mmCIF file of C-alpha atoms in Angstrom:
data_model
loop_
_atom_site.group_PDB
_atom_site.id
_atom_site.type_symbol
_atom_site.label_atom_id
_atom_site.label_comp_id
_atom_site.label_asym_id
_atom_site.label_seq_id
_atom_site.Cartn_x
_atom_site.Cartn_y
_atom_site.Cartn_z
ATOM 1 C CA UNK Y 1 11.387 -10.965 -9.263
ATOM 2 C CA UNK Y 2 8.789 -11.076 -6.514
ATOM 3 C CA UNK Y 3 5.224 -11.642 -7.642
ATOM 4 C CA UNK Y 4 2.163 -11.650 -5.416
ATOM 5 C CA UNK Y 5 -1.099 -13.319 -6.399
ATOM 6 C CA UNK Y 6 -4.440 -13.182 -4.623
ATOM 7 C CA UNK Y 7 -7.280 -15.632 -5.029
ATOM 8 C CA UNK Y 8 -10.184 -15.209 -5.464
ATOM 9 C CA UNK Y 9 -10.391 -11.871 -7.257
ATOM 10 C CA UNK Y 10 -13.921 -11.362 -5.975
ATOM 11 C CA UNK Y 11 -16.086 -12.995 -3.341
ATOM 12 C CA UNK Y 12 -19.701 -12.532 -2.332
ATOM 13 C CA UNK Y 13 -20.997 -14.167 0.856
ATOM 14 C CA UNK Y 14 -24.025 -13.906 3.139
ATOM 15 C CA UNK Y 15 -23.599 -12.217 6.471
ATOM 16 C CA UNK Y 16 -22.295 -14.476 9.228
ATOM 17 C CA UNK Y 17 -20.147 -16.732 7.081
ATOM 18 C CA UNK Y 18 -16.545 -17.492 7.895
ATOM 19 C CA UNK Y 19 -14.271 -16.940 4.913
ATOM 20 C CA UNK Y 20 -10.685 -17.307 3.758
ATOM 21 C CA UNK Y 21 -8.743 -15.075 1.414
ATOM 22 C CA UNK Y 22 -5.564 -16.415 -0.151
ATOM 23 C CA UNK Y 23 -2.276 -14.778 -1.033
ATOM 24 C CA UNK Y 24 0.787 -16.392 -2.600
ATOM 25 C CA UNK Y 25 4.247 -15.016 -3.315
ATOM 26 C CA UNK Y 26 7.191 -16.318 -5.311
ATOM 27 C CA UNK Y 27 10.240 -15.223 -3.281
ATOM 28 C CA UNK Y 28 10.410 -16.218 0.378
ATOM 29 C CA UNK Y 29 13.099 -13.602 1.196
ATOM 30 C CA UNK Y 30 10.711 -11.136 2.805
ATOM 31 C CA UNK Y 31 10.791 -8.944 5.904
ATOM 32 C CA UNK Y 32 7.107 -9.377 6.559
ATOM 33 C CA UNK Y 33 3.701 -9.795 4.966
ATOM 34 C CA UNK Y 34 0.915 -7.346 5.533
ATOM 35 C CA UNK Y 35 -2.813 -7.437 4.900
ATOM 36 C CA UNK Y 36 -4.609 -4.207 4.112
ATOM 37 C CA UNK Y 37 -8.177 -3.148 3.605
ATOM 38 C CA UNK Y 38 -9.199 -0.568 1.018
ATOM 39 C CA UNK Y 39 -12.640 0.984 0.794
ATOM 40 C CA UNK Y 40 -13.718 2.383 -2.609
ATOM 41 C CA UNK Y 41 -11.812 5.548 -3.506
ATOM 42 C CA UNK Y 42 -9.980 5.537 -0.197
ATOM 43 C CA UNK Y 43 -6.497 4.876 1.077
ATOM 44 C CA UNK Y 44 -5.259 1.700 2.719
ATOM 45 C CA UNK Y 45 -5.794 0.555 6.280
ATOM 46 C CA UNK Y 46 -3.290 -1.884 7.730
ATOM 47 C CA UNK Y 47 -5.039 -4.902 9.240
ATOM 48 C CA UNK Y 48 -2.292 -7.311 10.230
ATOM 49 C CA UNK Y 49 1.470 -7.577 9.878
ATOM 50 C CA UNK Y 50 3.201 -10.940 10.150
ATOM 51 C CA UNK Y 51 6.949 -10.838 10.567
ATOM 52 C CA UNK Y 52 8.960 -13.309 8.532
ATOM 53 C CA UNK Y 53 9.722 -15.339 11.673
ATOM 54 C CA UNK Y 54 6.075 -15.580 12.718
ATOM 55 C CA UNK Y 55 3.375 -17.950 11.569
ATOM 56 C CA UNK Y 56 0.207 -16.042 12.409
ATOM 57 C CA UNK Y 57 -1.306 -12.892 13.819
ATOM 58 C CA UNK Y 58 -4.780 -12.247 15.169
ATOM 59 C CA UNK Y 59 -6.835 -9.110 15.591
ATOM 60 C CA UNK Y 60 -10.445 -9.453 16.623
ATOM 61 C CA UNK Y 61 -12.295 -11.494 14.008
ATOM 62 C CA UNK Y 62 -9.256 -11.537 11.710
ATOM 63 C CA UNK Y 63 -6.530 -14.148 11.672
ATOM 64 C CA UNK Y 64 -3.672 -14.169 9.209
ATOM 65 C CA UNK Y 65 -1.229 -17.016 8.704
ATOM 66 C CA UNK Y 66 2.108 -17.136 6.943
ATOM 67 C CA UNK Y 67 3.921 -20.138 5.501
ATOM 68 C CA UNK Y 68 7.139 -18.775 4.026
ATOM 69 C CA UNK Y 69 8.373 -22.121 2.752
ATOM 70 C CA UNK Y 70 5.352 -22.552 0.511
ATOM 71 C CA UNK Y 71 4.967 -18.834 -0.223
ATOM 72 C CA UNK Y 72 1.429 -18.616 1.104
ATOM 73 C CA UNK Y 73 -0.641 -16.524 3.451
ATOM 74 C CA UNK Y 74 -4.310 -16.686 4.333
ATOM 75 C CA UNK Y 75 -6.592 -14.121 5.892
ATOM 76 C CA UNK Y 76 -9.440 -15.685 7.841
ATOM 77 C CA UNK Y 77 -12.463 -13.535 8.620
ATOM 78 C CA UNK Y 78 -14.857 -14.975 11.183
ATOM 79 C CA UNK Y 79 -18.576 -14.192 11.323
ATOM 80 C CA UNK Y 80 -18.464 -11.763 8.408
ATOM 81 C CA UNK Y 81 -20.497 -8.545 8.563
ATOM 82 C CA UNK Y 82 -21.696 -6.128 5.846
ATOM 83 C CA UNK Y 83 -19.159 -3.606 7.155
ATOM 84 C CA UNK Y 84 -16.401 -6.005 6.111
ATOM 85 C CA UNK Y 85 -17.220 -5.316 2.466
ATOM 86 C CA UNK Y 86 -14.069 -3.849 0.896
ATOM 87 C CA UNK Y 87 -11.041 -4.860 -1.147
ATOM 88 C CA UNK Y 88 -8.432 -6.805 0.791
ATOM 89 C CA UNK Y 89 -4.849 -6.561 -0.385
ATOM 90 C CA UNK Y 90 -1.819 -8.480 0.718
ATOM 91 C CA UNK Y 91 1.695 -7.152 0.294
ATOM 92 C CA UNK Y 92 5.121 -8.577 0.999
ATOM 93 C CA UNK Y 93 7.868 -6.274 2.170
ATOM 94 C CA UNK Y 94 11.575 -6.243 1.621
ATOM 95 C CA UNK Y 95 12.522 -2.567 1.438
ATOM 96 C CA UNK Y 96 9.298 -1.789 -0.370
ATOM 97 C CA UNK Y 97 5.893 -3.351 -0.554
ATOM 98 C CA UNK Y 98 4.978 -5.571 -3.479
ATOM 99 C CA UNK Y 99 1.263 -5.993 -3.823
ATOM 100 C CA UNK Y 100 -1.311 -8.417 -5.054
ATOM 101 C CA UNK Y 101 -4.296 -7.150 -7.007
ATOM 102 C CA UNK Y 102 -6.661 -7.717 -4.109
ATOM 103 C CA UNK Y 103 -9.816 -9.636 -3.350
ATOM 104 C CA UNK Y 104 -13.041 -7.649 -3.600
ATOM 105 C CA UNK Y 105 -15.328 -8.847 -0.813
ATOM 106 C CA UNK Y 106 -19.060 -8.231 -0.614
ATOM 107 C CA UNK Y 107 -20.900 -9.362 2.515
ATOM 108 C CA UNK Y 108 -24.627 -9.349 1.941
ATOM 109 C CA UNK Y 109 -27.102 -8.708 4.772
ATOM 110 C CA UNK L 1 -0.633 11.036 17.306
ATOM 111 C CA UNK L 2 -1.537 12.450 13.912
ATOM 112 C CA UNK L 3 -1.850 10.108 10.963
ATOM 113 C CA UNK L 4 -0.624 10.476 7.401
ATOM 114 C CA UNK L 5 -2.256 13.338 5.553
ATOM 115 C CA UNK L 6 -2.144 14.000 1.842
ATOM 116 C CA UNK L 7 -3.093 17.048 -0.183
ATOM 117 C CA UNK L 8 -4.895 17.763 -2.325
ATOM 118 C CA UNK L 9 -7.511 15.025 -2.232
ATOM 119 C CA UNK L 10 -8.472 15.467 -5.871
ATOM 120 C CA UNK L 11 -6.749 17.151 -8.779
ATOM 121 C CA UNK L 12 -7.466 17.568 -12.477
ATOM 122 C CA UNK L 13 -4.609 18.452 -14.816
ATOM 123 C CA UNK L 14 -4.058 18.677 -18.537
ATOM 124 C CA UNK L 15 -1.607 16.510 -20.448
ATOM 125 C CA UNK L 16 1.848 18.119 -20.456
ATOM 126 C CA UNK L 17 1.354 20.010 -17.200
ATOM 127 C CA UNK L 18 3.284 19.491 -13.993
ATOM 128 C CA UNK L 19 1.857 18.508 -10.595
ATOM 129 C CA UNK L 20 3.061 18.464 -6.994
ATOM 130 C CA UNK L 21 1.459 16.198 -4.413
ATOM 131 C CA UNK L 22 2.145 16.581 -0.708
ATOM 132 C CA UNK L 23 2.311 14.208 2.227
ATOM 133 C CA UNK L 24 2.749 14.741 5.946
ATOM 134 C CA UNK L 25 4.088 11.652 7.656
ATOM 135 C CA UNK L 26 2.794 10.215 10.886
ATOM 136 C CA UNK L 27 4.380 11.696 13.965
ATOM 137 C CA UNK L 28 7.676 9.954 14.743
ATOM 138 C CA UNK L 29 8.069 8.360 11.312
ATOM 139 C CA UNK L 30 11.191 9.095 9.279
ATOM 140 C CA UNK L 31 10.443 7.121 6.120
ATOM 141 C CA UNK L 32 7.977 8.017 3.378
ATOM 142 C CA UNK L 33 7.038 5.851 0.414
ATOM 143 C CA UNK L 34 4.951 6.803 -2.589
ATOM 144 C CA UNK L 35 2.743 4.441 -4.559
ATOM 145 C CA UNK L 36 0.654 4.788 -7.707
ATOM 146 C CA UNK L 37 -2.590 2.848 -7.866
ATOM 147 C CA UNK L 38 -4.389 2.694 -11.201
ATOM 148 C CA UNK L 39 -8.046 1.767 -11.245
ATOM 149 C CA UNK L 40 -8.535 -1.906 -10.455
ATOM 150 C CA UNK L 41 -4.846 -2.504 -9.792
ATOM 151 C CA UNK L 42 -2.696 -2.984 -6.754
ATOM 152 C CA UNK L 43 -0.403 -0.109 -5.777
ATOM 153 C CA UNK L 44 2.926 0.199 -7.599
ATOM 154 C CA UNK L 45 6.001 1.425 -5.733
ATOM 155 C CA UNK L 46 7.343 4.752 -7.036
ATOM 156 C CA UNK L 47 10.094 5.581 -4.548
ATOM 157 C CA UNK L 48 10.974 5.830 -0.881
ATOM 158 C CA UNK L 49 12.678 8.561 1.124
ATOM 159 C CA UNK L 50 14.505 7.934 4.381
ATOM 160 C CA UNK L 51 15.904 10.849 6.330
ATOM 161 C CA UNK L 52 15.700 13.177 3.324
ATOM 162 C CA UNK L 53 17.451 10.856 0.861
ATOM 163 C CA UNK L 54 15.996 8.596 -1.801
ATOM 164 C CA UNK L 55 16.200 5.045 -0.502
ATOM 165 C CA UNK L 56 14.850 3.009 -3.358
ATOM 166 C CA UNK L 57 12.971 3.533 -6.592
ATOM 167 C CA UNK L 58 10.509 1.538 -8.612
ATOM 168 C CA UNK L 59 10.146 1.336 -12.372
ATOM 169 C CA UNK L 60 9.015 4.902 -12.991
ATOM 170 C CA UNK L 61 10.579 7.404 -15.427
ATOM 171 C CA UNK L 62 12.684 10.368 -14.229
ATOM 172 C CA UNK L 63 9.768 12.764 -14.695
ATOM 173 C CA UNK L 64 8.543 11.317 -11.380
ATOM 174 C CA UNK L 65 10.665 12.978 -8.707
ATOM 175 C CA UNK L 66 10.418 13.572 -5.008
ATOM 176 C CA UNK L 67 11.672 15.363 -1.954
ATOM 177 C CA UNK L 68 11.675 14.772 1.753
ATOM 178 C CA UNK L 69 11.991 17.690 4.137
ATOM 179 C CA UNK L 70 13.687 17.909 7.554
ATOM 180 C CA UNK L 71 10.315 17.385 9.244
ATOM 181 C CA UNK L 72 9.978 14.178 7.139
ATOM 182 C CA UNK L 73 7.073 15.451 5.091
ATOM 183 C CA UNK L 74 7.403 14.729 1.399
ATOM 184 C CA UNK L 75 6.464 15.865 -2.084
ATOM 185 C CA UNK L 76 5.904 13.893 -5.265
ATOM 186 C CA UNK L 77 6.424 15.864 -8.466
ATOM 187 C CA UNK L 78 5.361 14.659 -11.879
ATOM 188 C CA UNK L 79 6.416 16.570 -14.984
ATOM 189 C CA UNK L 80 5.015 16.376 -18.508
ATOM 190 C CA UNK L 81 1.844 14.625 -17.384
ATOM 191 C CA UNK L 82 0.479 11.829 -19.549
ATOM 192 C CA UNK L 83 -3.034 10.412 -19.655
ATOM 193 C CA UNK L 84 -1.773 7.155 -18.081
ATOM 194 C CA UNK L 85 -0.632 9.092 -15.025
ATOM 195 C CA UNK L 86 -4.278 9.268 -13.951
ATOM 196 C CA UNK L 87 -4.400 7.268 -10.733
ATOM 197 C CA UNK L 88 -4.678 7.358 -6.968
ATOM 198 C CA UNK L 89 -1.340 8.391 -5.489
ATOM 199 C CA UNK L 90 -0.757 6.994 -2.039
ATOM 200 C CA UNK L 91 1.775 8.094 0.514
ATOM 201 C CA UNK L 92 2.834 5.853 3.380
ATOM 202 C CA UNK L 93 5.058 6.562 6.332
ATOM 203 C CA UNK L 94 6.934 4.150 8.546
ATOM 204 C CA UNK L 95 9.495 4.183 11.296
ATOM 205 C CA UNK L 96 12.403 2.325 9.759
ATOM 206 C CA UNK L 97 12.787 0.984 6.201
ATOM 207 C CA UNK L 98 15.019 -1.851 7.327
ATOM 208 C CA UNK L 99 12.794 -3.239 10.032
ATOM 209 C CA UNK L 100 10.627 -6.316 9.658
ATOM 210 C CA UNK L 101 8.161 -4.967 12.170
ATOM 211 C CA UNK L 102 7.519 -1.488 10.843
ATOM 212 C CA UNK L 103 4.091 -1.382 9.266
ATOM 213 C CA UNK L 104 3.302 1.262 6.713
ATOM 214 C CA UNK L 105 0.607 3.763 7.548
ATOM 215 C CA UNK L 106 -1.177 5.152 4.521
ATOM 216 C CA UNK L 107 -2.892 8.414 3.816
ATOM 217 C CA UNK L 108 -6.181 8.566 1.937
ATOM 218 C CA UNK L 109 -4.427 9.401 -1.297
ATOM 219 C CA UNK L 110 -4.637 12.048 -3.996
ATOM 220 C CA UNK L 111 -6.850 11.226 -6.962
ATOM 221 C CA UNK L 112 -5.151 12.678 -10.058
ATOM 222 C CA UNK L 113 -7.029 12.905 -13.331
ATOM 223 C CA UNK L 114 -5.128 13.905 -16.468
ATOM 224 C CA UNK L 115 -7.248 15.022 -19.417
#
């Protein structure tokens, strides 16, 4: 049974710092891995999708990596800003998405 | 292109009642998935519809049922509501359930409170 774990559960950093969020999964038979952002009380915004055959994807200040063999993904956020404050969730997809519990990020001005 | 829209945004129901939540998929998408997100938890998969047929189901009881219409919009119905059904219900649409490059696009969700 696929299980997804995210570390840390919460993170508070000063503005401008580079930071790394971690995601691990137990079954490497996945279609892809996706990172999402969720603002309080809101739906989910897709940030990056890494196909199972890929090793990383980049979008602006975000870079996500995938190592299927070790069951790990990282989301790197460069030069963090207060507007980055949100919960970041990773999910692995076979026919459905299986989610971690998220990392709650606070970027302080 | 229009995104995923869900209605209503908020809903308060009494235990034992029935509720219907609605979702319009993103233009061009033929697959709709429903997720339940309890406070402080990650979303849990309820079921998925692909071209009007159920295409997978999570660990939810039969009182959670759904429909997908010819225009690919969808409904989630919950009968005999229980207090634990209080959650944010998220709908996501995608192009193809079998593709490894078909990201899910989410609506803003319906916040259901059962009292």
